PDB file of C-alpha atoms and ligand atoms in Angstrom:
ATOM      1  CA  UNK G   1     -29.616 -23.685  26.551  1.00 36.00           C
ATOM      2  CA  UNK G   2     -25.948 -23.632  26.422  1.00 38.00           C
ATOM      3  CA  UNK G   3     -24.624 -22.832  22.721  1.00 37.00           C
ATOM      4  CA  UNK G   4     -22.102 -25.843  23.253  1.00 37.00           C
ATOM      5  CA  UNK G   5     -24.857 -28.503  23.660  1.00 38.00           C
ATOM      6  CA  UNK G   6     -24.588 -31.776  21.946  1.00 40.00           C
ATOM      7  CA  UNK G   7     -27.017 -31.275  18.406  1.00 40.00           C
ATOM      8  CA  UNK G   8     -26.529 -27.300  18.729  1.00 37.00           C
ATOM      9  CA  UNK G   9     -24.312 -25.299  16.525  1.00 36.00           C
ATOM     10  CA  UNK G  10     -21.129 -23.945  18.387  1.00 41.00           C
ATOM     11  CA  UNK G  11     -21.160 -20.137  17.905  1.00 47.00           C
ATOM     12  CA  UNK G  12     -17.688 -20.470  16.184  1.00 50.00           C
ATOM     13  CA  UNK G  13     -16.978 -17.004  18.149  1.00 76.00           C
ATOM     14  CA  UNK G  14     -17.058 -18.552  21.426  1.00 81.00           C
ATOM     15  CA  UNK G  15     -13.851 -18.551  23.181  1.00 88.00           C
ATOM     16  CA  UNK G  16     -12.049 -16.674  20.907  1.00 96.00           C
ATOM     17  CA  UNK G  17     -10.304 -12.957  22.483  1.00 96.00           C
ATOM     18  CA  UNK G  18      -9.884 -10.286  20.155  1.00 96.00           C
ATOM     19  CA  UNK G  19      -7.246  -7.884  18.964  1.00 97.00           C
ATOM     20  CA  UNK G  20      -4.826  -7.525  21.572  1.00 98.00           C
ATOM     21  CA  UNK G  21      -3.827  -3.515  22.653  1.00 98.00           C
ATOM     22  CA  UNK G  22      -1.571  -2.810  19.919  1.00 98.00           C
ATOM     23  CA  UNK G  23       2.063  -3.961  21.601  1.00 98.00           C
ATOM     24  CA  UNK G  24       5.278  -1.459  21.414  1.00 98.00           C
ATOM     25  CA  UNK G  25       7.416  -4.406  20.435  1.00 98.00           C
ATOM     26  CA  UNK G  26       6.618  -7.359  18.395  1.00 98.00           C
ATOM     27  CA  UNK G  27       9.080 -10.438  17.738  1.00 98.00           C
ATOM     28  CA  UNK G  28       7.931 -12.951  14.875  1.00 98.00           C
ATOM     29  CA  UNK G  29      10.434 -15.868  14.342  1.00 98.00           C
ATOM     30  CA  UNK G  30       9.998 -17.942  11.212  1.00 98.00           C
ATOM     31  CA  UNK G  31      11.439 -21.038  10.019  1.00 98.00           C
ATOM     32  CA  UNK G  32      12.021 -19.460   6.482  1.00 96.00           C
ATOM     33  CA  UNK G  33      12.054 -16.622   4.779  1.00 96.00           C
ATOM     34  CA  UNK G  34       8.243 -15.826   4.229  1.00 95.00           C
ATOM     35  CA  UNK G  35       6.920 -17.989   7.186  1.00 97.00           C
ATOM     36  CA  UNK G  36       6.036 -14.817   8.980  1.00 98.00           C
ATOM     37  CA  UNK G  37       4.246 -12.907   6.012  1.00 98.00           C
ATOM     38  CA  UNK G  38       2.131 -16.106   5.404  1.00 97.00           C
ATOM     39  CA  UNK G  39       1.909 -16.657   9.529  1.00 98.00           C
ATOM     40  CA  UNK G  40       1.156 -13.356  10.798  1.00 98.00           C
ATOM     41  CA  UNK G  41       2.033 -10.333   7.966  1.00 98.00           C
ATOM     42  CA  UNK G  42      -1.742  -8.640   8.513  1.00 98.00           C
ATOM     43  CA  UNK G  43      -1.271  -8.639  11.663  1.00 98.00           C
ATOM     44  CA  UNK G  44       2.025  -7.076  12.232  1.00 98.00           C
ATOM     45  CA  UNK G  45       1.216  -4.361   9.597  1.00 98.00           C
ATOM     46  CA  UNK G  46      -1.722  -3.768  11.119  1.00 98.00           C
ATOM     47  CA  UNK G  47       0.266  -3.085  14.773  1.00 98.00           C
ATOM     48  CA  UNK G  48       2.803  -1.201  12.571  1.00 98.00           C
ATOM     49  CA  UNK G  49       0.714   1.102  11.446  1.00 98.00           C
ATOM     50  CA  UNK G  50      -0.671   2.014  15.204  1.00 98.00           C
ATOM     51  CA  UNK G  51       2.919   2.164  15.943  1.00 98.00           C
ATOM     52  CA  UNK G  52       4.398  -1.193  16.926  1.00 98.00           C
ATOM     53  CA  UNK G  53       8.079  -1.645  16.603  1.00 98.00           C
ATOM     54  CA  UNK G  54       8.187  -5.073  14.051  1.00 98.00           C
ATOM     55  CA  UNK G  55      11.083  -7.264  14.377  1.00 98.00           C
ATOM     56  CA  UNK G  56      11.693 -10.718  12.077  1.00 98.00           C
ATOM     57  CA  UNK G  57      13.790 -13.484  13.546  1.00 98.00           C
ATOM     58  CA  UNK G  58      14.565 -16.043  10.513  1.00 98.00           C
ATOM     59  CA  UNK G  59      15.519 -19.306  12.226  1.00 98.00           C
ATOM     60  CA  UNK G  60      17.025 -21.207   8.692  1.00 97.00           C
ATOM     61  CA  UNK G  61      18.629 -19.701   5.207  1.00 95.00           C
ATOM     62  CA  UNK G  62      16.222 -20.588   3.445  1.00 93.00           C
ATOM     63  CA  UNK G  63      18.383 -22.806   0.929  1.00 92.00           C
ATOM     64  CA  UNK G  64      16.108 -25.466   0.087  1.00 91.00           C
ATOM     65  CA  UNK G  65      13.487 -23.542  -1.159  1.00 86.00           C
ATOM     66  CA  UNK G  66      13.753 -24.228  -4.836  1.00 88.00           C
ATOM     67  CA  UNK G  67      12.821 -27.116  -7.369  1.00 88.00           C
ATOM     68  CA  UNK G  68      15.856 -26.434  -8.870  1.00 89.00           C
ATOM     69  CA  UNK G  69      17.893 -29.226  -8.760  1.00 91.00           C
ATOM     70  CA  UNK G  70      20.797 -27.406  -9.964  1.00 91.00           C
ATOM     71  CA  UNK G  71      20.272 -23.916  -8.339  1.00 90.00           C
ATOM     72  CA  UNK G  72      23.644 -22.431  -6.862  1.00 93.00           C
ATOM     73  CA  UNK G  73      22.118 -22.917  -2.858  1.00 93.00           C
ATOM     74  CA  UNK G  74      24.474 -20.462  -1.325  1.00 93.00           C
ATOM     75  CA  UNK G  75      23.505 -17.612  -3.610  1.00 93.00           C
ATOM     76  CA  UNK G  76      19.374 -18.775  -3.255  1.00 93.00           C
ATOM     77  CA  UNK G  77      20.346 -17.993   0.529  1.00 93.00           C
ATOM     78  CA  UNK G  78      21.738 -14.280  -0.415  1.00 95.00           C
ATOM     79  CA  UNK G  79      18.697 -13.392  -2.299  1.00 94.00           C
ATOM     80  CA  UNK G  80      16.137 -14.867   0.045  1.00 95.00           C
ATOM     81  CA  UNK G  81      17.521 -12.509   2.470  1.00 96.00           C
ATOM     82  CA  UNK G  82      17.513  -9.469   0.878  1.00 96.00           C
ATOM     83  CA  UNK G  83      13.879 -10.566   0.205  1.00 96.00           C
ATOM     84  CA  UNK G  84      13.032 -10.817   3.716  1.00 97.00           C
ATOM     85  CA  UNK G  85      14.284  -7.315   4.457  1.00 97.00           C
ATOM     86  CA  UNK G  86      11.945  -5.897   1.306  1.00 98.00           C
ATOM     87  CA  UNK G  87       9.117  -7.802   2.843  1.00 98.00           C
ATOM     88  CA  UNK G  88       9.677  -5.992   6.609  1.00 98.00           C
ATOM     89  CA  UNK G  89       9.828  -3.251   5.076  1.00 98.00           C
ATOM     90  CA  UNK G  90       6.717  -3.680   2.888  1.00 98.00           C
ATOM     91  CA  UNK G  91       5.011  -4.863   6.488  1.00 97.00           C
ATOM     92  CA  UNK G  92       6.220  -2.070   8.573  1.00 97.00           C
ATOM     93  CA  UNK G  93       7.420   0.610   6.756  1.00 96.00           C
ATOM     94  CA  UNK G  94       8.942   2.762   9.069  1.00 95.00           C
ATOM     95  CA  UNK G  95       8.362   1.217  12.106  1.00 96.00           C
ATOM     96  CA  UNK G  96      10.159  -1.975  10.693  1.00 97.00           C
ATOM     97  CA  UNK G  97      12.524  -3.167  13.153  1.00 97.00           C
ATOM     98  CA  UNK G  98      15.627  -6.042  13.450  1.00 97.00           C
ATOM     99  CA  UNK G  99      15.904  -8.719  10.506  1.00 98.00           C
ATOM    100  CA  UNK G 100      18.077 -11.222  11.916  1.00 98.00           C
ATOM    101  CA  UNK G 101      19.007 -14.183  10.622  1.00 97.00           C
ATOM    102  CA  UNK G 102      20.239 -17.142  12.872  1.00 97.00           C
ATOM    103  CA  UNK G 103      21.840 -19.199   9.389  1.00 96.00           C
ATOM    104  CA  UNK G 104      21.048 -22.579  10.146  1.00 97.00           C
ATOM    105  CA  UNK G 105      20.984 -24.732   7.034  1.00 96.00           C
ATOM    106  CA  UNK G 106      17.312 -25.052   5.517  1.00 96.00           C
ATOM    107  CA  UNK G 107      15.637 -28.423   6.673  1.00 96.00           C
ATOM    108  CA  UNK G 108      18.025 -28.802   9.457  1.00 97.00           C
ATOM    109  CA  UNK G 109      16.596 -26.883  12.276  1.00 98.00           C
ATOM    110  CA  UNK G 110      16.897 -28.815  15.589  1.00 98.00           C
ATOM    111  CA  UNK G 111      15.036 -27.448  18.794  1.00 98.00           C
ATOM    112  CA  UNK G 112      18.431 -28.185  20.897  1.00 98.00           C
ATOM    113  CA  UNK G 113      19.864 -26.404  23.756  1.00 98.00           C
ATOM    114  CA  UNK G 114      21.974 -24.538  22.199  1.00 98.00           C
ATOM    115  CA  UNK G 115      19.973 -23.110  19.859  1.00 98.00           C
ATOM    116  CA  UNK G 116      17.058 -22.200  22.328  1.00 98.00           C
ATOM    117  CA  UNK G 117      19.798 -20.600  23.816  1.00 98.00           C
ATOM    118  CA  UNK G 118      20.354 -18.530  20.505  1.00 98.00           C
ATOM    119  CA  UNK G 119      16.778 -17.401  19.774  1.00 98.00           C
ATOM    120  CA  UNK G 120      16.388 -16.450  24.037  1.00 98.00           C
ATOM    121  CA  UNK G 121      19.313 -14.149  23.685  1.00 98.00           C
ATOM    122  CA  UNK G 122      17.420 -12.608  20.401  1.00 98.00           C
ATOM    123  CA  UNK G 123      14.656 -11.990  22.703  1.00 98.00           C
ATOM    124  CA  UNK G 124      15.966 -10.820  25.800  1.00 98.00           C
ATOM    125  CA  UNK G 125      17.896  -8.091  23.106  1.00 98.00           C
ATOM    126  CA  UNK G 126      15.096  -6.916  21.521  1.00 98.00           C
ATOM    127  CA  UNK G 127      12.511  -7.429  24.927  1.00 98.00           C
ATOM    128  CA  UNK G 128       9.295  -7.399  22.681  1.00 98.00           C
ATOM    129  CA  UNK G 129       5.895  -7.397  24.238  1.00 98.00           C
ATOM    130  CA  UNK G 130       4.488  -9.756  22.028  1.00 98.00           C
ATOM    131  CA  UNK G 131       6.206 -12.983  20.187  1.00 98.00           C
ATOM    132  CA  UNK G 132       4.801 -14.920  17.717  1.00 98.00           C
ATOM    133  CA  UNK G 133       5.552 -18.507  15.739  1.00 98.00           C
ATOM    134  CA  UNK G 134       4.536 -21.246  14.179  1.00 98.00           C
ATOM    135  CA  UNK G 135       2.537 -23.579  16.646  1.00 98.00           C
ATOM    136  CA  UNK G 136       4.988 -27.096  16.951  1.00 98.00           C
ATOM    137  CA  UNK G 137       1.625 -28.718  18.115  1.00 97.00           C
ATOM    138  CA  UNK G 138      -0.231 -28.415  15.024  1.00 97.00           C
ATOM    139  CA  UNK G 139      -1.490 -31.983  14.075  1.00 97.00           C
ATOM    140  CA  UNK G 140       0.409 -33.696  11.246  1.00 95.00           C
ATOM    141  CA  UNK G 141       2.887 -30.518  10.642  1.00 91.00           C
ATOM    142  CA  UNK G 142       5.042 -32.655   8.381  1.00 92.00           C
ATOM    143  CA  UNK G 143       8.277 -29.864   7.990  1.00 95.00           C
ATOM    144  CA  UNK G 144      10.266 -30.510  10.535  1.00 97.00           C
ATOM    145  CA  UNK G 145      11.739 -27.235  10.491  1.00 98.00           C
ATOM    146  CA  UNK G 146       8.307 -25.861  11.314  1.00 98.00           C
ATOM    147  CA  UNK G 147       7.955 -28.169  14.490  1.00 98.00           C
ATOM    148  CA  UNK G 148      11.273 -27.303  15.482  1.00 98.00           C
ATOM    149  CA  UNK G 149      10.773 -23.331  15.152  1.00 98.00           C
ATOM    150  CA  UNK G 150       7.355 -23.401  17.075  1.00 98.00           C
ATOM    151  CA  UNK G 151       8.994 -25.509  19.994  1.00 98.00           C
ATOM    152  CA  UNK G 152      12.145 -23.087  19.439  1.00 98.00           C
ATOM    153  CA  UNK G 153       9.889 -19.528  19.780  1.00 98.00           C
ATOM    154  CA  UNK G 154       7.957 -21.444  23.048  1.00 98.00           C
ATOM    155  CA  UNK G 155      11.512 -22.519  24.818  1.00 98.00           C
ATOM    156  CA  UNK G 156      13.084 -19.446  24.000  1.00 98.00           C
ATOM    157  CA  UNK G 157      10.423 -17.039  25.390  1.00 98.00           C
ATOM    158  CA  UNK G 158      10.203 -19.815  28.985  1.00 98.00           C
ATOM    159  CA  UNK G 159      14.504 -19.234  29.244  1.00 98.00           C
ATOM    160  CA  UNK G 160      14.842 -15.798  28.076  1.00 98.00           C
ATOM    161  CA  UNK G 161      11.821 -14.604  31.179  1.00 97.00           C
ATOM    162  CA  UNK G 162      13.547 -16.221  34.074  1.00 95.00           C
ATOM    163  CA  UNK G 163      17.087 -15.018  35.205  1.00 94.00           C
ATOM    164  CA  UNK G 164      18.971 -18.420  35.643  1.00 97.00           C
ATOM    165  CA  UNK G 165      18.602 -19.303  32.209  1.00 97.00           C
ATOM    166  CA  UNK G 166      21.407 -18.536  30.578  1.00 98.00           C
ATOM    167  CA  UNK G 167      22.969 -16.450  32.348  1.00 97.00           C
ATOM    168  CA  UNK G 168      26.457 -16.252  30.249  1.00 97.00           C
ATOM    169  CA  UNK G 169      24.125 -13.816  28.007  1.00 98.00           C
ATOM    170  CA  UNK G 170      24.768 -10.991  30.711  1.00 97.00           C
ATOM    171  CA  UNK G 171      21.918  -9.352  29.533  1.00 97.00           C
ATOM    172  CA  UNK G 172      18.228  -8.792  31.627  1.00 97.00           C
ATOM    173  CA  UNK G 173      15.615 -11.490  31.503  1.00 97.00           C
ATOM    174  CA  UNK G 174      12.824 -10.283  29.534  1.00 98.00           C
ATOM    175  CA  UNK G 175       9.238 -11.754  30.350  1.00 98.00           C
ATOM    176  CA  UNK G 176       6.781 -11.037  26.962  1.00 98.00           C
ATOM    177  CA  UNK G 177       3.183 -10.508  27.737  1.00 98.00           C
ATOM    178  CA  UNK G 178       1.746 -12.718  25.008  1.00 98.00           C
ATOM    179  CA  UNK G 179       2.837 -15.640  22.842  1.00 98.00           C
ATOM    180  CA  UNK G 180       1.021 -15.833  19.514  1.00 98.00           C
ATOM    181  CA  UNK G 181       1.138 -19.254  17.327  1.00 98.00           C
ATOM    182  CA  UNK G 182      -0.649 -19.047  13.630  1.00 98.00           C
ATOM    183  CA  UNK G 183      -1.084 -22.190  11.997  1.00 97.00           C
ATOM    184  CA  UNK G 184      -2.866 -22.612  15.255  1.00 98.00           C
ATOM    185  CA  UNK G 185      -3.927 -26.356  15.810  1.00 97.00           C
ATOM    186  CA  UNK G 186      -6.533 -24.994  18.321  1.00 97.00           C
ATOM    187  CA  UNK G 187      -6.948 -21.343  17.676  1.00 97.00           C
ATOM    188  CA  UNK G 188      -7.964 -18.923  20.660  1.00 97.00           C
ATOM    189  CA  UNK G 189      -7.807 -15.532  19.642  1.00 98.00           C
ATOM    190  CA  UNK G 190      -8.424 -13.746  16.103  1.00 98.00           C
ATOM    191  CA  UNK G 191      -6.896 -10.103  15.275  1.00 98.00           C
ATOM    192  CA  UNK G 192      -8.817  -8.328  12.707  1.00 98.00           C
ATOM    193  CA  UNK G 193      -6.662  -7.303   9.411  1.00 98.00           C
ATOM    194  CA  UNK G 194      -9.220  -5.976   7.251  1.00 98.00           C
ATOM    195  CA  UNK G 195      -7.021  -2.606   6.824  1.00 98.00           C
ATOM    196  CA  UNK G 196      -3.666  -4.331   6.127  1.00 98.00           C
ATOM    197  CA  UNK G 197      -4.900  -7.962   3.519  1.00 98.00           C
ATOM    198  CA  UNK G 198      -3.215  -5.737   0.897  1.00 98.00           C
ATOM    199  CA  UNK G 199       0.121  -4.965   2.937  1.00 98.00           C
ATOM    200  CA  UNK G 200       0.154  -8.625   3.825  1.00 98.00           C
ATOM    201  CA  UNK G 201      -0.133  -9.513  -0.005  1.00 97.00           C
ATOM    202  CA  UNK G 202       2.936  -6.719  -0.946  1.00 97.00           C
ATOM    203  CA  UNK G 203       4.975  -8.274   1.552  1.00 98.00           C
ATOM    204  CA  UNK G 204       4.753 -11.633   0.447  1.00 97.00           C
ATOM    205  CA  UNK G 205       5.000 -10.573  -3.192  1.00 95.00           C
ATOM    206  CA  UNK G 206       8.574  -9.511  -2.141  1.00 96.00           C
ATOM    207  CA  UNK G 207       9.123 -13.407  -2.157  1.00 95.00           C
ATOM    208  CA  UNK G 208       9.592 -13.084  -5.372  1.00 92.00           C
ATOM    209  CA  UNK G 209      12.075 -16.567  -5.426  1.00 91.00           C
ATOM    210  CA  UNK G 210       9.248 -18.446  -4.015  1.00 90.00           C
ATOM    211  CA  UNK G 211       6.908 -17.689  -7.068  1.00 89.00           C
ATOM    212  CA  UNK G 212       7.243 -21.396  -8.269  1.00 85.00           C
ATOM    213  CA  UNK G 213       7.671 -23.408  -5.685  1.00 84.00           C
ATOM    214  CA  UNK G 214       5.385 -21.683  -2.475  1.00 85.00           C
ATOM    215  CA  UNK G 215       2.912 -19.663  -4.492  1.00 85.00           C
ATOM    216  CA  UNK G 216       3.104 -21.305  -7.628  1.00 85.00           C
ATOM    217  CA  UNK G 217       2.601 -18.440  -9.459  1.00 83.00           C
ATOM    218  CA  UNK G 218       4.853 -17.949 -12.813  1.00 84.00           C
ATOM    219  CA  UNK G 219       2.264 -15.694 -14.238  1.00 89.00           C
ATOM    220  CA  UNK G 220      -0.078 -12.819 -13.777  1.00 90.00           C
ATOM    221  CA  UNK G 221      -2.685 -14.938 -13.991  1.00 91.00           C
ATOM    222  CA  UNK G 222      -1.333 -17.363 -11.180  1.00 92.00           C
ATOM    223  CA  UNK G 223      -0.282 -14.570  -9.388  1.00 92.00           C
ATOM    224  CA  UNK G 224      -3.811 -12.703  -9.520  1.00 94.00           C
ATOM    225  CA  UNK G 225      -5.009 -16.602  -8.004  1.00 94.00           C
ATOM    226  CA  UNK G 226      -2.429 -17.023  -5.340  1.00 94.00           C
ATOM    227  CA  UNK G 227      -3.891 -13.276  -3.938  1.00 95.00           C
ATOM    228  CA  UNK G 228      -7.341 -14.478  -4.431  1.00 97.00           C
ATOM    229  CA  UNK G 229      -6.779 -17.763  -2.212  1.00 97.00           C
ATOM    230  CA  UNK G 230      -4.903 -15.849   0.466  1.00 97.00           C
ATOM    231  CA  UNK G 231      -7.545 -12.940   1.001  1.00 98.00           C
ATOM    232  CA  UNK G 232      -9.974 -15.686   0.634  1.00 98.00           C
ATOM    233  CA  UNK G 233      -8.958 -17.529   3.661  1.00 98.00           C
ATOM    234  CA  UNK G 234      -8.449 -14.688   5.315  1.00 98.00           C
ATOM    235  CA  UNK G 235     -12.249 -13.554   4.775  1.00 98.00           C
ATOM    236  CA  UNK G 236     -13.035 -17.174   5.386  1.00 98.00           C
ATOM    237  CA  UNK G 237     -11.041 -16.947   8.818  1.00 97.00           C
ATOM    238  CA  UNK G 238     -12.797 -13.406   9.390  1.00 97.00           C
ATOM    239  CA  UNK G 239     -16.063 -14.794   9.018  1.00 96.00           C
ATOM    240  CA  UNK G 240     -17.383 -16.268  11.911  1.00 95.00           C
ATOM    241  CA  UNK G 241     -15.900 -13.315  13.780  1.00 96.00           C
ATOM    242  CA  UNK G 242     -18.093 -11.163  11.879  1.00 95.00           C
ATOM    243  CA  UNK G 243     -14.567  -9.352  10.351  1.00 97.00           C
ATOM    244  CA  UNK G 244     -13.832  -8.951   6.794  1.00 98.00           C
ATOM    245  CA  UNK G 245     -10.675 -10.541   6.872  1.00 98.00           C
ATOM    246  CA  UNK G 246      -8.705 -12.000   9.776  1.00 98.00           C
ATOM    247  CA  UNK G 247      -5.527 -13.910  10.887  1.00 98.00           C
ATOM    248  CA  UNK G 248      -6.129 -16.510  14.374  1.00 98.00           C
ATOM    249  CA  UNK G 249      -3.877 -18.129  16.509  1.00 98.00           C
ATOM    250  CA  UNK G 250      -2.932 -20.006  20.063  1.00 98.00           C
ATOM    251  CA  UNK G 251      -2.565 -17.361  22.080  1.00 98.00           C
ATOM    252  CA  UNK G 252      -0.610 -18.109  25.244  1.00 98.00           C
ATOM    253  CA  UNK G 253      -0.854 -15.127  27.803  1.00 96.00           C
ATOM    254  CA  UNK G 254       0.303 -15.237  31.454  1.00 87.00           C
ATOM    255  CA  UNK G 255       3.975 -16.386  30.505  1.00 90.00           C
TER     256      UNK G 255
HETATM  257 ZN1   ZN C   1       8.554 -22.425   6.099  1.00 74.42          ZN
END
């Protein structure tokens, strides 16, 4: 009797592929500052630890990301930087690789030529073996900036593997083996971060302007929540996979 019949419970297992060989390069590209540590941060600490080279691509400045009406935007776009370098480095120690910031104005993304263009030449610098994003094809993603950065990481990685995409980059094409989406509107593949739900936790602790308004957590006792319902849905993720704690995503292989 197949496990998928009609009035059977679906081993929630099935399909899934696990824990990819640890890669030499990783690329994760974020909308924001902090998209990555919520998207992916076990994961790449994980691969750091065995190794892995981890670079962070940051598609926006982060500038909207207060509920301060009145908050100097320009100088929220300074600090949010500097957080996103404590937070690589929290992830990867010293394996922790680029932090590059493209600058486009928070909430104004656009998946456009010329920014595909942009985030291929990241990629064809840095030639990872693995990229990962947010997945543009999760149902009802309401942030635009989030759509836009998962179709932006998917372009990119189709322009920057063949050679006649732009070619006024003068640099080699660079074809990654895998293409990892978290937020994953139909997840295929779950890596195991049972060693690294504290490293993910450090590193987005480094987000320290996005207490309020992401974590909400003003206090230690928020604070002490916000940890408990992100290591709870990573044990609830785990679960089915018989793992203590996991991260799953879209993963697109054969690019
Ligand atoms: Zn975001």
């Amino acid at each position: 009797m197949s496990a998928n019949e009609p009035g059977q419970p679906a081993s929630p297992a099935a399909g899934f592929t696990t824990d990819l060989a640890t890669p030499r390069v990783a690329l994760a590209i974020g909308a924001h500052p902090d998209d990555v540590e919520f998207g992916c941060g076990g994961t790449l600490a994980k691969w750091a630890a065995a190794g892995c080279v981890v670079h962070h691509l940051v598609l926006t400045d982060g500038s909207k990301g207060t509920w301060d009406a009145h908050a100097d935007t320009a100088a929220l776009a300074q600090r949010r930087q500097a957080e996103q370098r404590e937070a690589a480095a929290r992830l990867a120690g010293e394996r922790a690789g680029s932090v590059i910031f493209l600058g486009d104005v928070d909430g104004e993304l656009d998946s456009d030529l010329a920014t595909r263009s942009r985030v291929a030449r990241v990629i064809r610098e840095l030639q990872p073996d693995v990229v990962l994003g947010h997945d543009p094809w999760k149902r009802y993603r309401l942030h635009p900036d989030h759509r836009h950065a998962g179709l932006l990481a998917c372009d990119a990685v189709v322009a920057a593997r063949d050679p006649h995409f732009f070619p006024e980059h003068s640099l080699a094409h660079h074809r990654p083996e895998h293409l990892l989406l978290w937020e994953a509107d139909a997840p295929n593949h779950v890596e195991d971060v049972s060693a690294t739900v504290a490293a993910k936790l450090h590193a987005l602790e480094a987000h320290v302007s996005q207490f309020e308004s992401t974590m909400h957590a003003v206090d230690e006792g928020q604070l002490a929540a916000f940890r408990e319902r992100i290591a709870g849905r990573l044990a609830e993720l785990g679960a089915p996979h018989r793992m203590a704690a996991a991260e799953v995503f879209a993963r697109i292989s054969d690019l």
